[in-house]
PDB file of C-alpha atoms in Angstrom:
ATOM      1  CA  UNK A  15       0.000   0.000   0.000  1.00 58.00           C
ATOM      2  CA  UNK A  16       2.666   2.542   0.519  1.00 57.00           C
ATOM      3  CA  UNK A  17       4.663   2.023  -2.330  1.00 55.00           C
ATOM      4  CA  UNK A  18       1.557   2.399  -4.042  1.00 53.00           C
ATOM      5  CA  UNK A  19       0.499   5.788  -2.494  1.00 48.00           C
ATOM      6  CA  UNK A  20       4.598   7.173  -3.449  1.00 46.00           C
ATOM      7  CA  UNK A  21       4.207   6.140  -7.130  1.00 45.00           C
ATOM      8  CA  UNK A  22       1.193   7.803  -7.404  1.00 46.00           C
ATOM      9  CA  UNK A  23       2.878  10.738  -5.798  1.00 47.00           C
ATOM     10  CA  UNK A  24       5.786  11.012  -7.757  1.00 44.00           C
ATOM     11  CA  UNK A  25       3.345  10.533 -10.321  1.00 43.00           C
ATOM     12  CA  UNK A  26       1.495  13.555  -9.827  1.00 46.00           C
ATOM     13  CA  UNK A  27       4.916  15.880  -9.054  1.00 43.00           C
ATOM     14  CA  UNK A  28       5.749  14.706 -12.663  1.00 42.00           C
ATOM     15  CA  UNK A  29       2.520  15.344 -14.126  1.00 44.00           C
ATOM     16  CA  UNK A  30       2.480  19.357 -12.564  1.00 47.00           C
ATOM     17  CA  UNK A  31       5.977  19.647 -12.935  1.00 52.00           C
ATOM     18  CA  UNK A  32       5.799  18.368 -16.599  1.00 62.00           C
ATOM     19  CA  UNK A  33       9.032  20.373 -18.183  1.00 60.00           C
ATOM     20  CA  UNK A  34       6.881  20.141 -21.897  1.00 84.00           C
ATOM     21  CA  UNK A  35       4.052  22.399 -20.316  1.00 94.00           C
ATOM     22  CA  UNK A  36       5.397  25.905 -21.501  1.00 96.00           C
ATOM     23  CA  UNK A  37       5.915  28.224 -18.014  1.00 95.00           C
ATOM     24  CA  UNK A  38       3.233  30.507 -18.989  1.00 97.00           C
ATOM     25  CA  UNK A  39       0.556  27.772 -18.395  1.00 97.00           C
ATOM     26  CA  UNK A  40       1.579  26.865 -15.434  1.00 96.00           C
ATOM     27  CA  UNK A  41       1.694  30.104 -14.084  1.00 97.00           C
ATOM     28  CA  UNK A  42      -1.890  30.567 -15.394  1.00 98.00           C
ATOM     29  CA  UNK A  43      -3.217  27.394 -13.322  1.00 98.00           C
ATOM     30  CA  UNK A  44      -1.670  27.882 -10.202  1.00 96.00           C
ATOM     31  CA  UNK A  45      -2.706  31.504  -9.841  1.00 96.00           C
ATOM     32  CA  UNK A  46      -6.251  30.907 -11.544  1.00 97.00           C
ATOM     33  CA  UNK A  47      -6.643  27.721  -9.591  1.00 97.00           C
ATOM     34  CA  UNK A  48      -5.068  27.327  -6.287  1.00 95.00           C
ATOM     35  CA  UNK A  49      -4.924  24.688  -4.588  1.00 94.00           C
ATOM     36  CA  UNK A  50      -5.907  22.122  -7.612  1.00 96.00           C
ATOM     37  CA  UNK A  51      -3.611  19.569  -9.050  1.00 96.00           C
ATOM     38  CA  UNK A  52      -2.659  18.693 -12.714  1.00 96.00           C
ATOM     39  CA  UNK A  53      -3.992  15.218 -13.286  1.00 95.00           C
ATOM     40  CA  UNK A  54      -2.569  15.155 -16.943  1.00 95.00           C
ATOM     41  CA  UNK A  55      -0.954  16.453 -19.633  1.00 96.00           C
ATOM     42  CA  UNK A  56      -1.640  15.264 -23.334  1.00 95.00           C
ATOM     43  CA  UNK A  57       1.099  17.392 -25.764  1.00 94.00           C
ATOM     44  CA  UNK A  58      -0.799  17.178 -29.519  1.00 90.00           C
ATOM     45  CA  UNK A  59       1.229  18.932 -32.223  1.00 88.00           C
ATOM     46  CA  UNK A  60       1.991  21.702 -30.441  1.00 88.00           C
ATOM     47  CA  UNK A  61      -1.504  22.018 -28.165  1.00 95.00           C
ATOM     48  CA  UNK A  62      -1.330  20.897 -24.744  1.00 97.00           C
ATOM     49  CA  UNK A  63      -4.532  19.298 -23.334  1.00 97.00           C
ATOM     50  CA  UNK A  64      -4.561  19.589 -19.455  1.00 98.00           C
ATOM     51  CA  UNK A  65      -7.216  17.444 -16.763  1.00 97.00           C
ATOM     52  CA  UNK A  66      -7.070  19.139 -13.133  1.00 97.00           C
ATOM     53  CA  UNK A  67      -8.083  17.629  -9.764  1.00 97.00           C
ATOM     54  CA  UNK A  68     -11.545  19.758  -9.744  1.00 97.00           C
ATOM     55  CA  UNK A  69     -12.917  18.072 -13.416  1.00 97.00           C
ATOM     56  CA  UNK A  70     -11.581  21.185 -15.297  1.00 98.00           C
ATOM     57  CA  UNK A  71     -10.184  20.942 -18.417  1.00 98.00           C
ATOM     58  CA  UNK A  72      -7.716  23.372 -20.150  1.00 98.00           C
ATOM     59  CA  UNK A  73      -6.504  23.462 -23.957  1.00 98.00           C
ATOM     60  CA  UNK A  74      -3.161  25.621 -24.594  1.00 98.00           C
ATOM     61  CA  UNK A  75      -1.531  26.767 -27.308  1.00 97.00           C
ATOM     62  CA  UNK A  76       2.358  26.225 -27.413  1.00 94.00           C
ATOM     63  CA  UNK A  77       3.606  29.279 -25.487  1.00 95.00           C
ATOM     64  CA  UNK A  78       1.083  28.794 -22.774  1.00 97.00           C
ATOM     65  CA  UNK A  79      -1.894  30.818 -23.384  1.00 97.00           C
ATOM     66  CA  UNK A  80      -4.927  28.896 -23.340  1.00 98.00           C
ATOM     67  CA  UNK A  81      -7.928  28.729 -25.715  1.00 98.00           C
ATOM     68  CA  UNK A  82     -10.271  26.574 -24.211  1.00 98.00           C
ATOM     69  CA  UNK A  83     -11.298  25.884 -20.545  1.00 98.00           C
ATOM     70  CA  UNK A  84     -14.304  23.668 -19.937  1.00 98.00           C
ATOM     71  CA  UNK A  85     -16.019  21.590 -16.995  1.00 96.00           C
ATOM     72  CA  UNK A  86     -19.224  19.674 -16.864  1.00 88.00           C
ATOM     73  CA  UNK A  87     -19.019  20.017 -13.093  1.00 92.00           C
ATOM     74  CA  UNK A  88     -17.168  22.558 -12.229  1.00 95.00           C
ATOM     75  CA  UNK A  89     -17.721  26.645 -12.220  1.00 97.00           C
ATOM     76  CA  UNK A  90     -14.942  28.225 -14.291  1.00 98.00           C
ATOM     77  CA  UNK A  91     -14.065  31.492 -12.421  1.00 97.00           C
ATOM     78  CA  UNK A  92     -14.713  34.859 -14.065  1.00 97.00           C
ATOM     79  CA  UNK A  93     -11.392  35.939 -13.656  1.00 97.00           C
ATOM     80  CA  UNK A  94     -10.101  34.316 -16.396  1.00 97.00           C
ATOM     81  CA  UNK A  95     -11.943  36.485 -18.807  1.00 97.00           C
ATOM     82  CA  UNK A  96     -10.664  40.041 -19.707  1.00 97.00           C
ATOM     83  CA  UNK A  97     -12.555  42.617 -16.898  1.00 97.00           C
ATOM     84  CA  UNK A  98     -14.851  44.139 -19.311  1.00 97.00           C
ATOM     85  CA  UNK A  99     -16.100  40.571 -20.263  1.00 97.00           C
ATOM     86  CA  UNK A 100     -16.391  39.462 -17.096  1.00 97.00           C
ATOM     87  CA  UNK A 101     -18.471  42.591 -16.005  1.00 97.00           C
ATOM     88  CA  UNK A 102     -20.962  42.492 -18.826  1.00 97.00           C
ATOM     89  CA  UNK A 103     -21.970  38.998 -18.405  1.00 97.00           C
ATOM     90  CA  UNK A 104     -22.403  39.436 -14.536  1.00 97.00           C
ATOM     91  CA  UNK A 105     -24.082  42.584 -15.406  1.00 96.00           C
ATOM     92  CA  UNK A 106     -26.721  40.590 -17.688  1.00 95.00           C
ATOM     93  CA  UNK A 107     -26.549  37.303 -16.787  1.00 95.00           C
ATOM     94  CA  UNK A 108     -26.293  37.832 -12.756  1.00 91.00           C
ATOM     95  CA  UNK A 109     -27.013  34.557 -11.447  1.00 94.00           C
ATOM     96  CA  UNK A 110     -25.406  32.259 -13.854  1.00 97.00           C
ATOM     97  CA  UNK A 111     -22.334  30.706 -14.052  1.00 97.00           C
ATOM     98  CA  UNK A 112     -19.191  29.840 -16.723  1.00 98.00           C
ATOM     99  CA  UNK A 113     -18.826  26.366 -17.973  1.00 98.00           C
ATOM    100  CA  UNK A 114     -17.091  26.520 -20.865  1.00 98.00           C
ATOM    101  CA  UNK A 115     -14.829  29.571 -22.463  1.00 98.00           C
ATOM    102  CA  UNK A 116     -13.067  30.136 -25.639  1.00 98.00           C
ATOM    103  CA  UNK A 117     -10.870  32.221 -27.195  1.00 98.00           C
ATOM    104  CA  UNK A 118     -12.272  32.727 -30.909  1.00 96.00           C
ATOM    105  CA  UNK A 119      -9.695  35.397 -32.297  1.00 95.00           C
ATOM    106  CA  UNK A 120     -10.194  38.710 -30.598  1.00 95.00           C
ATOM    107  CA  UNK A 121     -13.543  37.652 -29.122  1.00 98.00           C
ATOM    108  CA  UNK A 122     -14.452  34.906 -26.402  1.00 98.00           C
ATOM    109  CA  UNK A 123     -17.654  32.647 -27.211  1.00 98.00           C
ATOM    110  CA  UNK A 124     -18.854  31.971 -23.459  1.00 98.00           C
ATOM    111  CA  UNK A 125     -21.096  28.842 -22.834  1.00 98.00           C
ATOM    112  CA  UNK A 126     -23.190  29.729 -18.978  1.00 98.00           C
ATOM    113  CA  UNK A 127     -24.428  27.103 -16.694  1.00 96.00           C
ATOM    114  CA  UNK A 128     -28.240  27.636 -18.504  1.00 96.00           C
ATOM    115  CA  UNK A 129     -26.717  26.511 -22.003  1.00 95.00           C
ATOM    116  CA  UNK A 130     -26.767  30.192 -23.619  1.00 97.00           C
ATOM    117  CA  UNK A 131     -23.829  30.780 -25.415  1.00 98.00           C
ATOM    118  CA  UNK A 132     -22.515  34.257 -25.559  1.00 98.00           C
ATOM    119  CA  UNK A 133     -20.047  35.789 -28.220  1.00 98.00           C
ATOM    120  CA  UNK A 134     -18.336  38.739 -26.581  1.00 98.00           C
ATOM    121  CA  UNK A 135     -16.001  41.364 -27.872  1.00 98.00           C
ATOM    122  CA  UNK A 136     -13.147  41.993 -25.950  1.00 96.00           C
ATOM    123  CA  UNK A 137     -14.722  45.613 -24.793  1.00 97.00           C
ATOM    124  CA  UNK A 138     -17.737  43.533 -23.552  1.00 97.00           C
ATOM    125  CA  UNK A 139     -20.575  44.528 -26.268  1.00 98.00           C
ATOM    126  CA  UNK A 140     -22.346  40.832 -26.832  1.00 97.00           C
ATOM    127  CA  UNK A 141     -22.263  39.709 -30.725  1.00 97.00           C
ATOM    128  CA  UNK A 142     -24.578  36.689 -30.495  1.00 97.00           C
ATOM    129  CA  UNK A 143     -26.368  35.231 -27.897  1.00 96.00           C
ATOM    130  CA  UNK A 144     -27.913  31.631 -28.976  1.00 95.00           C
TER     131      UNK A 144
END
């Protein structure tokens, strides 16, 4: 049982400190997300697809910014998003929460916890709603 529990421990200190997950994301996890673990990193031509410990799911783009963070589960916190993003969907959509994000060039299509999906410049003005 306890050589179990330190492979899976060494496990997971390889898994976070994965040296082929650029810096830049995993600055962005730990200070987005504190106190949750990296459960996995998948590296796909030049992409890296990242599981955490709280069901959220990051993609990244090679030098560590992400474009895609989504959870079935989980709440993604508004502080990802720019401010003025952030402040116009609280602003219309009070109550609800993030469950999916993406970075679609200079705008963000935002799915909330009531299945509307939002496309949002990155001053805040809403594109589409569906």
């Amino acid at each position: 049982m306890k050589k179990i529990f330190i492979i899976l421990t060494i496990s997971s200190i390889m898994l976070y400190s994965n040296p082929n997950l650029p810096t830049q994301a995993k600055s962005f996890i730990s200070s987005t997300f504190k106190g949750v673990n990296i459960l996995s990193v998948e590296n796909n031509n030049n992409t890296f697809d990242v599981k955490l410990s709280n069901g959220i799911y990051i993609e990244f783009v090679g030098n560590g910014n992400w474009r895609k963070i989504y959870s079935e589960s989980t709440d993604i916190p508004f502080s990802v998003l720019p401010i003025k993003i952030s402040k116009s969907i609280k602003s219309q959509f009070n109550d609800k929460t993030i469950k999916e994000v993406e970075k679609r060039g200079p705008n963000f299509q935002v799915k909330l916890n009531n299945d509307i999906k939002l496309l949002i410049d990155k001053n805040g003005k809403i594109i589409n709603k569906n």
